XYZ file of C-alpha atoms in Angstrom:
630
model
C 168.814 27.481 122.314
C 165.674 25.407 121.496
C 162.817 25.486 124.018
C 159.892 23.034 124.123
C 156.896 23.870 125.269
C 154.650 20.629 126.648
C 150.543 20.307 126.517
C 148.483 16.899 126.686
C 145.677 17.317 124.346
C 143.365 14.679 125.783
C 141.957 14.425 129.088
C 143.963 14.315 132.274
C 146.149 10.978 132.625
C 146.080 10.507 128.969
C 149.425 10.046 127.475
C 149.380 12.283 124.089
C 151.084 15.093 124.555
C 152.060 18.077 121.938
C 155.327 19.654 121.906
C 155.804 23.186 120.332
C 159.547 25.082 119.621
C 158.396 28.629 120.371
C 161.740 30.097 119.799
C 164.527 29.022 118.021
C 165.526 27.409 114.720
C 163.728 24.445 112.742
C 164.835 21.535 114.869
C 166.693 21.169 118.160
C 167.425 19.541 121.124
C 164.661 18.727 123.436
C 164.320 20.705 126.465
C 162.931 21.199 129.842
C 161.699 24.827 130.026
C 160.369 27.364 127.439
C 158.024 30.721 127.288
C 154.229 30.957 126.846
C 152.776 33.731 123.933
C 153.416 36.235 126.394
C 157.375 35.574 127.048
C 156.346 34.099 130.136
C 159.127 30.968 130.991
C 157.548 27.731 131.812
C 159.231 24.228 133.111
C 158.104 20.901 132.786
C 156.663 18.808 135.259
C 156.662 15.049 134.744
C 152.993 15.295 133.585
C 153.373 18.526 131.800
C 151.313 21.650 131.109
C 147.769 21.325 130.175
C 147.758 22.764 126.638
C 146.005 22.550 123.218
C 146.836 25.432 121.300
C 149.678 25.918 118.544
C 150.464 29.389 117.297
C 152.078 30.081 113.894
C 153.427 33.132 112.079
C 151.256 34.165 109.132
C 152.602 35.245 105.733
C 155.829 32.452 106.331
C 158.285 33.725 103.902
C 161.156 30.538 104.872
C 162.302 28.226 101.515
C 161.162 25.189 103.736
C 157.982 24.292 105.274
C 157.388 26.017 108.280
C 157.743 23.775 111.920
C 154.215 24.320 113.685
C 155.007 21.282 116.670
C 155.055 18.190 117.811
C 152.928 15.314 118.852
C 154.246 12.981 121.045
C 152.940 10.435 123.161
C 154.047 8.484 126.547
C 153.645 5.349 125.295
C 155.821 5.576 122.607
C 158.991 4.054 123.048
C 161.360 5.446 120.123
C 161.273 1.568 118.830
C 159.140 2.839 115.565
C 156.086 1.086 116.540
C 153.661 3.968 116.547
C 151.995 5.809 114.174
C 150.789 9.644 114.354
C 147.924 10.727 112.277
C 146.262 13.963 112.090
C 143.081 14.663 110.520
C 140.867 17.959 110.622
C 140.652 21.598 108.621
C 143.769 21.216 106.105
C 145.365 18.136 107.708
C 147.372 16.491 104.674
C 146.985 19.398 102.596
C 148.254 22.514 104.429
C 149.599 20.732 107.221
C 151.423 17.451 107.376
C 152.376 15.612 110.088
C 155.334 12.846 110.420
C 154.120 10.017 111.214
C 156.941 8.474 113.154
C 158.222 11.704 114.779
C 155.138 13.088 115.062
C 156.584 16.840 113.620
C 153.876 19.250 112.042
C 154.954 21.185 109.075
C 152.843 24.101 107.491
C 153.327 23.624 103.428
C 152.006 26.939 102.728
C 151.753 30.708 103.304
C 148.956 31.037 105.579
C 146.742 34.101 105.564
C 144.973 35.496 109.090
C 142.588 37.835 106.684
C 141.582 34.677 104.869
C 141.273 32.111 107.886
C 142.800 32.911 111.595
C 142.647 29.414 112.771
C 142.075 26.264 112.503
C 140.749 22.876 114.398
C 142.725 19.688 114.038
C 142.497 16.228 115.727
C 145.223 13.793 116.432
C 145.886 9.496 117.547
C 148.547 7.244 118.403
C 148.034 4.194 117.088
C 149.877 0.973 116.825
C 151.442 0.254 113.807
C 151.443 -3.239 114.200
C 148.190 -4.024 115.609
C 146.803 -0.801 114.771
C 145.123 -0.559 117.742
C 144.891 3.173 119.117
C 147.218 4.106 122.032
C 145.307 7.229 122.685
C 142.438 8.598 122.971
C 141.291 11.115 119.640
C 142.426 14.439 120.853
C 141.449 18.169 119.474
C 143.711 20.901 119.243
C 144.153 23.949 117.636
C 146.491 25.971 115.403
C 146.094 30.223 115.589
C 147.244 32.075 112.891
C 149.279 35.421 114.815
C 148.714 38.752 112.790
C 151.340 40.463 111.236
C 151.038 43.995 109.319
C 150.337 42.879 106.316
C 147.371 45.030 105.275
C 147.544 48.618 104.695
C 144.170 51.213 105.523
C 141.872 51.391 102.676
C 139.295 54.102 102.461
C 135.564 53.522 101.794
C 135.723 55.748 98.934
C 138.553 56.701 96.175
C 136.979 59.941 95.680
C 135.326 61.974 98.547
C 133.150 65.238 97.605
C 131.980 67.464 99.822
C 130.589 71.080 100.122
C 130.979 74.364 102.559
C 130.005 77.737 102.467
C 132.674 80.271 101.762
C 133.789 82.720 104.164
C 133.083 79.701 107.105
C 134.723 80.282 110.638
C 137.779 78.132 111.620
C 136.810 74.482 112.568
C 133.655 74.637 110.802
C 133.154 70.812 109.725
C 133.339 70.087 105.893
C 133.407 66.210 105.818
C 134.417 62.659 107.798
C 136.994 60.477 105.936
C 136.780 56.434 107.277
C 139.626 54.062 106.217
C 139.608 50.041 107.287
C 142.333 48.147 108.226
C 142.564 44.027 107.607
C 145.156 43.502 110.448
C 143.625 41.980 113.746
C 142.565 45.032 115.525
C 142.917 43.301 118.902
C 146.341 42.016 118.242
C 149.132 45.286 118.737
C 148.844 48.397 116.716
C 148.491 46.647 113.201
C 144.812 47.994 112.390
C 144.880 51.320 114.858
C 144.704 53.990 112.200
C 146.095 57.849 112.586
C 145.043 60.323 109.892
C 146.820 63.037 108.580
C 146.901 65.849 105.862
C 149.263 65.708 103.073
C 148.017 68.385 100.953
C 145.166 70.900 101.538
C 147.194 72.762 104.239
C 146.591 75.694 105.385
C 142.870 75.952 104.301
C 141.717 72.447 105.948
C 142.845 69.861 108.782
C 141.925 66.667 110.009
C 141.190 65.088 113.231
C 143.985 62.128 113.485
C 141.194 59.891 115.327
C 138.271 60.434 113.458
C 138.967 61.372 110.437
C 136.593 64.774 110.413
C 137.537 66.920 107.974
C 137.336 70.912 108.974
C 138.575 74.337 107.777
C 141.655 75.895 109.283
C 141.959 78.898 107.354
C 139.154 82.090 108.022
C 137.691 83.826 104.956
C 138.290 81.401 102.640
C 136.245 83.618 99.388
C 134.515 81.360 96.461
C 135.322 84.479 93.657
C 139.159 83.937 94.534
C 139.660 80.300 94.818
C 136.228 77.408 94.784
C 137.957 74.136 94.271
C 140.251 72.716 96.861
C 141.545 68.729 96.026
C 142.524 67.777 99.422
C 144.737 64.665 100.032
C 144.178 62.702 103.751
C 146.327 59.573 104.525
C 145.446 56.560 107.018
C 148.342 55.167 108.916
C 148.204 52.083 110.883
C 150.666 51.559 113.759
C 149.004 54.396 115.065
C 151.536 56.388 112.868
C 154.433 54.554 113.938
C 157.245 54.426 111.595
C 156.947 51.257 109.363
C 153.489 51.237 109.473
C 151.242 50.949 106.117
C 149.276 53.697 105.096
C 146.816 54.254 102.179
C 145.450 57.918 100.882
C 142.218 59.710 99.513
C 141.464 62.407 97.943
C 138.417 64.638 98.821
C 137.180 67.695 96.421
C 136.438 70.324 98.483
C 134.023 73.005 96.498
C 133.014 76.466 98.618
C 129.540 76.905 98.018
C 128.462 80.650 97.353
C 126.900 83.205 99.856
C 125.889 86.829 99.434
C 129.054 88.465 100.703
C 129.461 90.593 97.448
C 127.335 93.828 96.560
C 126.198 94.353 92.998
C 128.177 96.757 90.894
C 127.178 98.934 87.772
C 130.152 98.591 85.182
C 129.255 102.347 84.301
C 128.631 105.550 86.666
C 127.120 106.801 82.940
C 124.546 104.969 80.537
C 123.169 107.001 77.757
C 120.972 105.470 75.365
C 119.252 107.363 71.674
C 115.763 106.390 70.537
C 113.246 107.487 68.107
C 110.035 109.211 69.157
C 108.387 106.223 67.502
C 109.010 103.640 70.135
C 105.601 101.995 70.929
C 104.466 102.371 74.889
C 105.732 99.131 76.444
C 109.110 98.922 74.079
C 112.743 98.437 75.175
C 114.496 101.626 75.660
C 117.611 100.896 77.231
C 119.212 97.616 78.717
C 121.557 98.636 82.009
C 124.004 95.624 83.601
C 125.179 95.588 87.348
C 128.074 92.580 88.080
C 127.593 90.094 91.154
C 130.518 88.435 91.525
C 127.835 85.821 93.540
C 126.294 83.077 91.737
C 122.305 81.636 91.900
C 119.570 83.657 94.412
C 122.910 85.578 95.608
C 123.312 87.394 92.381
C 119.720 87.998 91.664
C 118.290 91.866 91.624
C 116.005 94.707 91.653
C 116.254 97.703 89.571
C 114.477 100.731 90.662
C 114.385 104.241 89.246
C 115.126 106.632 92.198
C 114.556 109.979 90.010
C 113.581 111.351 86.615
C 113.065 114.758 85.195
C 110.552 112.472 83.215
C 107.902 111.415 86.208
C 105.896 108.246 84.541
C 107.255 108.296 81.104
C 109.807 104.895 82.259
C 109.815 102.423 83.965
C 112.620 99.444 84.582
C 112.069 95.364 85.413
C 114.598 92.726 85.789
C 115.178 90.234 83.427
C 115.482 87.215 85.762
C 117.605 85.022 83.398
C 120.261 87.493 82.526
C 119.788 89.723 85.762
C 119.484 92.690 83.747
C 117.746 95.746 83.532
C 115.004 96.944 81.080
C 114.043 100.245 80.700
C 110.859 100.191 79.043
C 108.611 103.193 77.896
C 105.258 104.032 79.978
C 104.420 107.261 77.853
C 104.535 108.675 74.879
C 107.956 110.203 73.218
C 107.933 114.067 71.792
C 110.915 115.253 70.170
C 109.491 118.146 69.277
C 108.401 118.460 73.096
C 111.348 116.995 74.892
C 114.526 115.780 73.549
C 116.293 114.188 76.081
C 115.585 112.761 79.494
C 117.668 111.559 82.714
C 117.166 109.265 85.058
C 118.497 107.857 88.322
C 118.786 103.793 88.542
C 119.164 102.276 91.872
C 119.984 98.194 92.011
C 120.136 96.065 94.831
C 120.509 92.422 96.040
C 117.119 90.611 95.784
C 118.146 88.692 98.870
C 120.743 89.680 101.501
C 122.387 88.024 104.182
C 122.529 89.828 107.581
C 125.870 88.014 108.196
C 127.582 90.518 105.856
C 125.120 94.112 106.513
C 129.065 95.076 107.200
C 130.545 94.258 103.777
C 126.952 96.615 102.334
C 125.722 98.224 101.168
C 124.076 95.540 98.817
C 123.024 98.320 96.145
C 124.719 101.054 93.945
C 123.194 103.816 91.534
C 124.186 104.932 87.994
C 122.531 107.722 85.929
C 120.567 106.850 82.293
C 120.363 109.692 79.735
C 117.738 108.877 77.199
C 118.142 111.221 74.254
C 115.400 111.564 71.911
C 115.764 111.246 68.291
C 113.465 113.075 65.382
C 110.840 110.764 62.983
C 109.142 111.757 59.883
C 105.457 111.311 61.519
C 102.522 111.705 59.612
C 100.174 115.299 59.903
C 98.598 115.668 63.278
C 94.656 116.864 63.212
C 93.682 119.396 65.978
C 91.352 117.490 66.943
C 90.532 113.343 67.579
C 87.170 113.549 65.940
C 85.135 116.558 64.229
C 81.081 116.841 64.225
C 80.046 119.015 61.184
C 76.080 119.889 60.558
C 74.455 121.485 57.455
C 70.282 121.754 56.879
C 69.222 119.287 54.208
C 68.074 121.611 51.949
C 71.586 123.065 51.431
C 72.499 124.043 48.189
C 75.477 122.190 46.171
C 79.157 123.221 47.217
C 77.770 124.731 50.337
C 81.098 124.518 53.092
C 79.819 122.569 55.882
C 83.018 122.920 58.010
C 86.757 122.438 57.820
C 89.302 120.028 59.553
C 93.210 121.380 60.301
C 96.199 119.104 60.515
C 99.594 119.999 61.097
C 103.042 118.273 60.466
C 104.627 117.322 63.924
C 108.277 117.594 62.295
C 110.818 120.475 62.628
C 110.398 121.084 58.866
C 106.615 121.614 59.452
C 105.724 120.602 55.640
C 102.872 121.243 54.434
C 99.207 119.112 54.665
C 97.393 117.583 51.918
C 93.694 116.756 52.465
C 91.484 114.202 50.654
C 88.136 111.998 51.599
C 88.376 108.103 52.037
C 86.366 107.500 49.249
C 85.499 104.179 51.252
C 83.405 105.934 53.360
C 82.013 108.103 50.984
C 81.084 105.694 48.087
C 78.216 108.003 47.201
C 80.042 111.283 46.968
C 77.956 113.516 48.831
C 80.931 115.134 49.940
C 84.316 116.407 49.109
C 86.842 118.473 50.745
C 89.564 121.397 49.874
C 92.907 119.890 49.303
C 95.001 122.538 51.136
C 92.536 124.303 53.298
C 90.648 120.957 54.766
C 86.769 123.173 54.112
C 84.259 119.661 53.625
C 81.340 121.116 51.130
C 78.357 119.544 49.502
C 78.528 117.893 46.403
C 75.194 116.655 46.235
C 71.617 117.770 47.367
C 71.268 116.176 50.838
C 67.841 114.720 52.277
C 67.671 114.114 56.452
C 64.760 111.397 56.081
C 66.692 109.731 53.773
C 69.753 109.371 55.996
C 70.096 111.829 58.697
C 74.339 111.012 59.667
C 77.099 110.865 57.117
C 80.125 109.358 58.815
C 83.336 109.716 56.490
C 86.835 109.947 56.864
C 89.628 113.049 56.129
C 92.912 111.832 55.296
C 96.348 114.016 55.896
C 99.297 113.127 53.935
C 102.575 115.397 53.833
C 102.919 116.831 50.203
C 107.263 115.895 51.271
C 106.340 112.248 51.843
C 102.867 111.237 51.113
C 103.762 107.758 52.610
C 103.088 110.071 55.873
C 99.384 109.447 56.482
C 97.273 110.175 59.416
C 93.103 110.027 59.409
C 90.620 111.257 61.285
C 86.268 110.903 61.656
C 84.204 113.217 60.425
C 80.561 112.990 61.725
C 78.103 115.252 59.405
C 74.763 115.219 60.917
C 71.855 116.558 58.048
C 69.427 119.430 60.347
C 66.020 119.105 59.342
C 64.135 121.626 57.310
C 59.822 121.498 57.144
C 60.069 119.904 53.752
C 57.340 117.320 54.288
C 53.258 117.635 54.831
C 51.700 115.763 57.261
C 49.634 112.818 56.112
C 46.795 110.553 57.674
C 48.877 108.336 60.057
C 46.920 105.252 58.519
C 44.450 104.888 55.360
C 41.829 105.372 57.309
C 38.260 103.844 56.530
C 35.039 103.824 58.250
C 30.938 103.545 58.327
C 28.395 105.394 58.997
C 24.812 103.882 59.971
C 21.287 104.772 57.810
C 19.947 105.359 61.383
C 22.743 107.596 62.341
C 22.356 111.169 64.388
C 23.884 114.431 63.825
C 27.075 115.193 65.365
C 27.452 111.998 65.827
C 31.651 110.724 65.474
C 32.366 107.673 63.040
C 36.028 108.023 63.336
C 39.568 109.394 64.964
C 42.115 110.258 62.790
C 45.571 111.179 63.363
C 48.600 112.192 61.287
C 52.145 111.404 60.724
C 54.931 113.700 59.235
C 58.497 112.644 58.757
C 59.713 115.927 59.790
C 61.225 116.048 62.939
C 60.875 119.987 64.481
C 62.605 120.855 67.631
C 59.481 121.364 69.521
C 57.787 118.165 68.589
C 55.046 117.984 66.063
C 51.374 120.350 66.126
C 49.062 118.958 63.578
C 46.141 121.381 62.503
C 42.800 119.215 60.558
C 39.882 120.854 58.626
C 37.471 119.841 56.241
C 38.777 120.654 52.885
C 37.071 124.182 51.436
C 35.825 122.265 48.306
C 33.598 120.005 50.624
C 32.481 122.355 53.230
C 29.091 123.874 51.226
C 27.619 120.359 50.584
C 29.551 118.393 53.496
C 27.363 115.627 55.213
C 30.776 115.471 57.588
C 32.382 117.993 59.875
C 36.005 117.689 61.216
C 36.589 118.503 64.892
C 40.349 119.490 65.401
C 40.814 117.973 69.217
C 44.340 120.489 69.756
C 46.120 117.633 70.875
C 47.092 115.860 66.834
C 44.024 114.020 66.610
C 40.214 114.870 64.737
C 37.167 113.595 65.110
C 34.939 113.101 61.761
C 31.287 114.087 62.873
C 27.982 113.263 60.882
C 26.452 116.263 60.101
C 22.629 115.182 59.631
C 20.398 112.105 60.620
C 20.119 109.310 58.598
C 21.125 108.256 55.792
C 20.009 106.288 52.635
C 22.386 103.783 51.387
C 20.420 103.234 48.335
C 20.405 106.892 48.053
C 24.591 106.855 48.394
C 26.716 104.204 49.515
C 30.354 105.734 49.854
C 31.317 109.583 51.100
C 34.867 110.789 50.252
C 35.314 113.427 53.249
C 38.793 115.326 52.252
C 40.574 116.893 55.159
C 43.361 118.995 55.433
C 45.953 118.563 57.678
C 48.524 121.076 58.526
C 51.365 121.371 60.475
C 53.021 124.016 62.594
C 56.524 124.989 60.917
C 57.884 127.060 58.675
C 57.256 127.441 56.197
C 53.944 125.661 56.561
C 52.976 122.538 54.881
C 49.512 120.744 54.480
C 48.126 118.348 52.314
C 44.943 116.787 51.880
C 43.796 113.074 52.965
C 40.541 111.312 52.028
C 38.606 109.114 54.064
C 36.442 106.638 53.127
C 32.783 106.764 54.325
C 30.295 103.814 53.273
C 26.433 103.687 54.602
C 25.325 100.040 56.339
C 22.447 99.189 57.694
C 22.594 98.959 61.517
C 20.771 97.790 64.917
C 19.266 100.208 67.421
C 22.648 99.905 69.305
C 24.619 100.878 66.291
C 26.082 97.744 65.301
C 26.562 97.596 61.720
C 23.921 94.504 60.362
C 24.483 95.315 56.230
C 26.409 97.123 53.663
C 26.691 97.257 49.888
C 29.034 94.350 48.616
C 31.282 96.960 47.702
C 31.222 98.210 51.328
C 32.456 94.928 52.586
C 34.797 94.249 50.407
C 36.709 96.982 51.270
C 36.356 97.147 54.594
C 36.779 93.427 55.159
C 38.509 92.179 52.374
C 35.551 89.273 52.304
C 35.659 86.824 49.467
C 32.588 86.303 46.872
C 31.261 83.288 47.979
C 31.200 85.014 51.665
C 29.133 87.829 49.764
C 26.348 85.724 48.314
C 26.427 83.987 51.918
C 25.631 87.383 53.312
C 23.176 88.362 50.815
C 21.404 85.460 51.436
C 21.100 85.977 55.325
C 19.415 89.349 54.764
C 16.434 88.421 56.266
C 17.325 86.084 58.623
C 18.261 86.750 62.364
C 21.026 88.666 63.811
C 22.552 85.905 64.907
C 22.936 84.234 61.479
C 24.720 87.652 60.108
C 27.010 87.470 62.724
C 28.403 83.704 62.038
C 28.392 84.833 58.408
C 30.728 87.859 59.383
C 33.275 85.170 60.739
C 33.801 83.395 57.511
C-alpha cells in the first residue's frame, strides 16, 4: 500500500504542493491518507496539510536512487506543459528532481554525522512561456539517524594510580566514550559501560564510566599491574548495539604496610685491631618489601658489652647499615665484642600500627683479629735533665717500649739522627739509657729536643717514635761582667766622695734564686786609688772620687778596676775596668773641656770637630755648647 503524504510549500492559497511516500515501495498509486514521522495517520483535505519538511533514511544502501518526494502543483494539468526545478544545498548534484513529474531522487549515500539536513527551493514554471506558475517555495530535507557510529573513547590507553590495600569502592579513574549517532533521536548515542576484564579487583559505574576497586586488600608485593579492559555500548546496552573498548593500566602505588626484616637473627663480622677510628666494621641488611620513603630506615644499637667503641648510620641509597668504629681496637685487651642492632621504619603509617611492629633486632659479633704493631713506649713523651758540666757518657735517663703482640719480641732502640745532627747524644740499643756524647753548655742551648725510635728486632719494618725533651741545668760556670763598657768623667773641680758613675753587672748564669752581685775595688788599686767603689746590696755600685780636684794636665785618664762577684757556688768573679778621663767643668758640674783623647772616646767626635773645639777654648759657654752638637 502506498501512502502520500500532502504539504503546500508556499504561502496559503498557493498551488505548489509536495507529496512524500512515507511507507511503501519506490513508486505507487496515489492516495488519500498516510502517517506523519510519528505513525500518526493523516487524510487529505482538498487544500491539504500545511507542510515543508521531507525526511530521508541516511546510509541508503538500495541499487537505485533513493525516492525522497514529490512536487506537484494545482495548476498543472498532466498535459506536459510545466516544468519543475529545484535549486538549493545539493540540488542537481545529490538530489535531482524530474522535471515533468516533479519526483525527487537522492543519488547518493547521505551521511547525518557529515550534514543532517538540508535547505532546498522549488517553481513551477511554464514550459512554453516560461512564465512561473508559482511562487519560489523553501523546503527542507532531514537526514533521520540510524546506528551507524559505534562509542569511541577519548583515549586508547588510560593510566591511572591507587594505593594498595584501598577499601572497596575507593575511586581509581573515569573512562568517557562519544557516540556520533544523534543523541536526541532513540537510543543510538546513549552509552552503557561495562567490564570485560579486570574482574574481581575493579568495576565500573555503567553511567559514568568511574572506575573503582571491588576487591579489599589488594597488596602491591603480590600483584602491582592490573590492564583493565572497559567497553561502551550504545543502545543503552541493547542487543545490536555498537560498542567500542579501552584499556586502562591500573598500577597500586606503595604504602608502608610491611615491617622491615633482618635476613639473619646472627651477623658476625672479623677485623684487625688496625682499623682506623671512623672505618667500616661491618655492613648489616634488613628487607622492606616497600618501595621509596616506605622502605627507608634507622639502625640503632640497643646494647653492647662494648659501650662507645661502635656506632651504626644508614646508608640512605642502599638502606643499609654501617657499623663504624668510635674507639680504639685491642686484641691483646679484648678480642671479641657483641652487639644488639635494632632497625625500624623511618616513616610509619598509623593505618597499619596493627600489621607492626615496624622494627626487628639481630645480634653483631665483632671478633677481633691480631696485627704485627710496632713497640709501644710507656710513656707519650719523656723530659730528661743533666747539669751542663756533665762529663762524656754520663746516662741522662732511659725510655722503655714494649711490643703490643702476643709474641712480645723484643725492642730495639736508636736516635733520629735528624734531630740530633750534632750528636750530643746517643742511646743504649737494648736498654733505651740516653747518655752524653759530648760536653754540653746551657748558655749555648739550654733544650735538646730529639727523637727515640723502637723497631722490633722480628720485623724492623715495625717502628714506633717517641720525644725526648733534655733540658741542660745550669752550673755557676760564668763570672759576672760590667753589664755595659762603662765610661765616664770626672771634673778638675770635683769633691771627695763625690759619685761619677753607676755600674751594674750581667752574668749569663741563671741560679735558682736569681742573681746577687758583690763589687769592690780591685786589691792592686786600693793603696794608691783616687776612686772608691760603694757596693749598693741591691746589684748595682757607685764609683766615688776619693779626693778634691783634679789636674788634667797632671793625668787625663784613670783605669779604676773593680771586682765583681757573684753569689754561687763555687764562686766566680772577674775584674772590669772603667774608664775615668779629667775635663774641665762649670761651677754646676757641667763638663766645659777635655783632652782630645777624652772626647774622642767618649763622643766618638771627628777631627775637624776637635780643632773646632780647641778653638772655642776661650770663648763663651754658649759657643762650646753649639760646638758639642756637631
Amino acid at each position: 500500500m502506498v501512502l502520500w503524504a500532502v504539504a503546500h510549500l508556499s504561502s496559503p492559497g498557493s498551488g505548489l504542493r509536495a507529496l512524500r511516500r512515507t511507507t511503501g515501495g519506490r513508486r505507487g498509486s496515489t492516495g488519500l491518507t498516510g502517517q506523519d514521522a510519528n505513525g500518526v495517520p493523516l487524510r487529505r483535505s482538498k487544500r491539504g496539510w500545511m507542510w515543508n519538511q521531507f525526511f530521508l533514511l541516511e546510509e541508503y544502501t538500495g541499487t537505485d536512487m533513493q525516492y525522497v518526494g514529490k512536487l506537484h502543483s494545482d495548476g498543472d494539468r498532466g498535459d506536459g506543459s510545466v516544468r519543475y526545478v529545484l535549486t538549493g544545498e545539493g540540488a542537481g548534484s545529490l538530489f535531482k528532481i524530474d522535471e515533468k513529474s516533479g519526483d525527487i531522487h537522492a543519488t547518493k549515500r547521505l551521511d547525518r554525522e557529515e550534514k543532517a539536513y538540508y535547505i532546498l527551493h522549488a517553481k513551477a514554471i511554464n514550459r512554453f512561456t516560461n512564465e512561473a506558475l508559482e511562487g519560489q517555495s523553501e523546503f527542507i530535507i532531514k537526514i533521520h539517524d540510524i546506528n551507524d557510529n559505534e562509542p569511541r573513547f577519548t583515549k586508547d590507553v588510560y593510566t591511572a594510580r591507587v594505593p594498595e590495600m584501598s577499601d572497596i569502592g575507593t575511586s581509581v579513574i573515569q573512562v568517557t566514550a562519544t557516540d556520533a549517532d544523534d543523541a536526541t533521536y532513540g537510543n543510538s548515542a546513549r552509552v552503557v559501560y561495562s567490564i570485560l576484564e579486570g574482574q574481581p579487583y575493579f568495576s565500573v559505574d555503567p553511567e559514568t564510566g568511574l572506575i573503582k576497586t571491588a576487591l579489599p586488600g589488594m597488596d602491591r608485593e603480590v600483584k602491582e599491574n592490573y590492564q583493565v579492559v572497559i567497553q561502551a555500548k550504545d543502545m543503552a546496552g541493547q542487543m545490536g548495539g555498537l560498542s567500542g573498548t579501552t584499556t586502562v593500566s591500573i598500577t597500586l602505588s606503595d604504602v608502608n604496610d610491611n615491617p622491615p626484616r633482618f635476613t639473619k637473627t646472627l651477623y658476625e663480622f672479623r677485623v684487625p685491631e688496625s682499623v682506623e677510628l671512623g672505618g667500616t666494621v661491618g655492613v648489616i641488611r634488613a628487607m622492606d618489601a616497600d618501595i621509596g620513603e616506605n622502605a627507608e630506615m634507622d639502625y640503632r644499637i640497643i646494647g653492647s658489652d662494648g659501650p662507645g667503641m661502635f656506632d651504626i648510620t644508614t646508608n640512605r641509597s642502599t638502606q643499609d647499615g654501617v657499623i663504624v668504629l668510635r674507639k680504639p681496637l685491642d686484641f691483646e685487651r679484648k678480642r671479641q665484642y657483641s652487639l644488639r642492632v635494632q632497625v625500624e621504619n623511618a616513616h610509619i603509617n598509623p593505618r597499619f600500627f596493627s600489621v607492626g611492629p615496624f622494627r626487628d633486632e639481630a645480634t653483631v659479633k665483632i671478633v677481633v683479629e691480631d696485627v704485627d704493631e710496632p713497640p709501644v713506649f710507656e710513656r707519650a713523651s719523656y723530659v730528661m735533665e743533666v747539669k751542663e758540666d756533665a762529663a762524656r757518657n754520663t746516662i741522662i735517663g732511659s725510655v722503655s717500649a714494649s711490643d703490643p703482640d702476643d709474641k712480645n719480641s723484643l725492642v730495639r732502640y736508636t736516635i733520629d739522627r735528624r734531630t740530633d745532627m750534632d750528636r750530643v747524644f746517643n742511646i743504649h740499643a737494648g736498654n733505651g739509657s740516653v747518655y752524653t756524647l759530648r760536653e754540653l753548655d746551657r748558655e749555648e742551648n739550654a733544650w735538646h729536643n730529639i727523637s727515640v725510635l723502637a723497631t722490633e728486632f722480628n720485623n724492623p719494618r715495625q717502628i714506633s717514635r717517641v720525644p725526648v725533651y733534655i733540658r741542660v741545668l745550669d752550673v755557676n760556670d760564668n763570672a759576672p761582667t760590667f753589664a755595659t763598657n762603662y765610661e765616664t768623667f770626672v771634673c778638675e773641680n770635683a769633691k771627695a766622695n763625690q759619685r761619677i758613675q753607676t755600674v751594674s753587672a750581667t752574668d749569663p748564669d741563671e741560679p735558682l734564686g736569681g742573681h746577687r752581685f758583690f763589687f769592690g775595688l780591685a786589691q792592686e788599686a786600693a793603696g794608691k786609688a783616687n776612686f772608691s767603689v760603694r757596693d749598693n746590696k741591691d746589684n748595682t755600685a757607685w764609683i766615688l772620687t776619693r779626693r778634691n780636684s783634679y789636674n788634667s794636665l797632671q793625668k787625663s785618664v784613670y783605669h779604676v778596676p773593680v771586682v765583681i762577684s757573684d753569689g754561687e757556688f763555687p764562686m766566680q768573679s772577674s775584674t772590669s775596668t772603667l774608664t775615668v778621663r779629667v775635663c774641665t767643668c762649670d761651677r754646676e758640674g757641667n763638663m766645659k773641656l777635655c783632652n782630645a783623647e777624652a772626647l774622642t772616646a767618649r763622643a766618638g767626635l771627628s777631627t775637624g770637630a776637635l780643632v773646632a773645639i780647641l778653638l772655642c777654648l776661650n770663648l763663651a759657654n754658649i759657643c762650646f755648647s753649639n760646638l758639642i752638637l756637631i
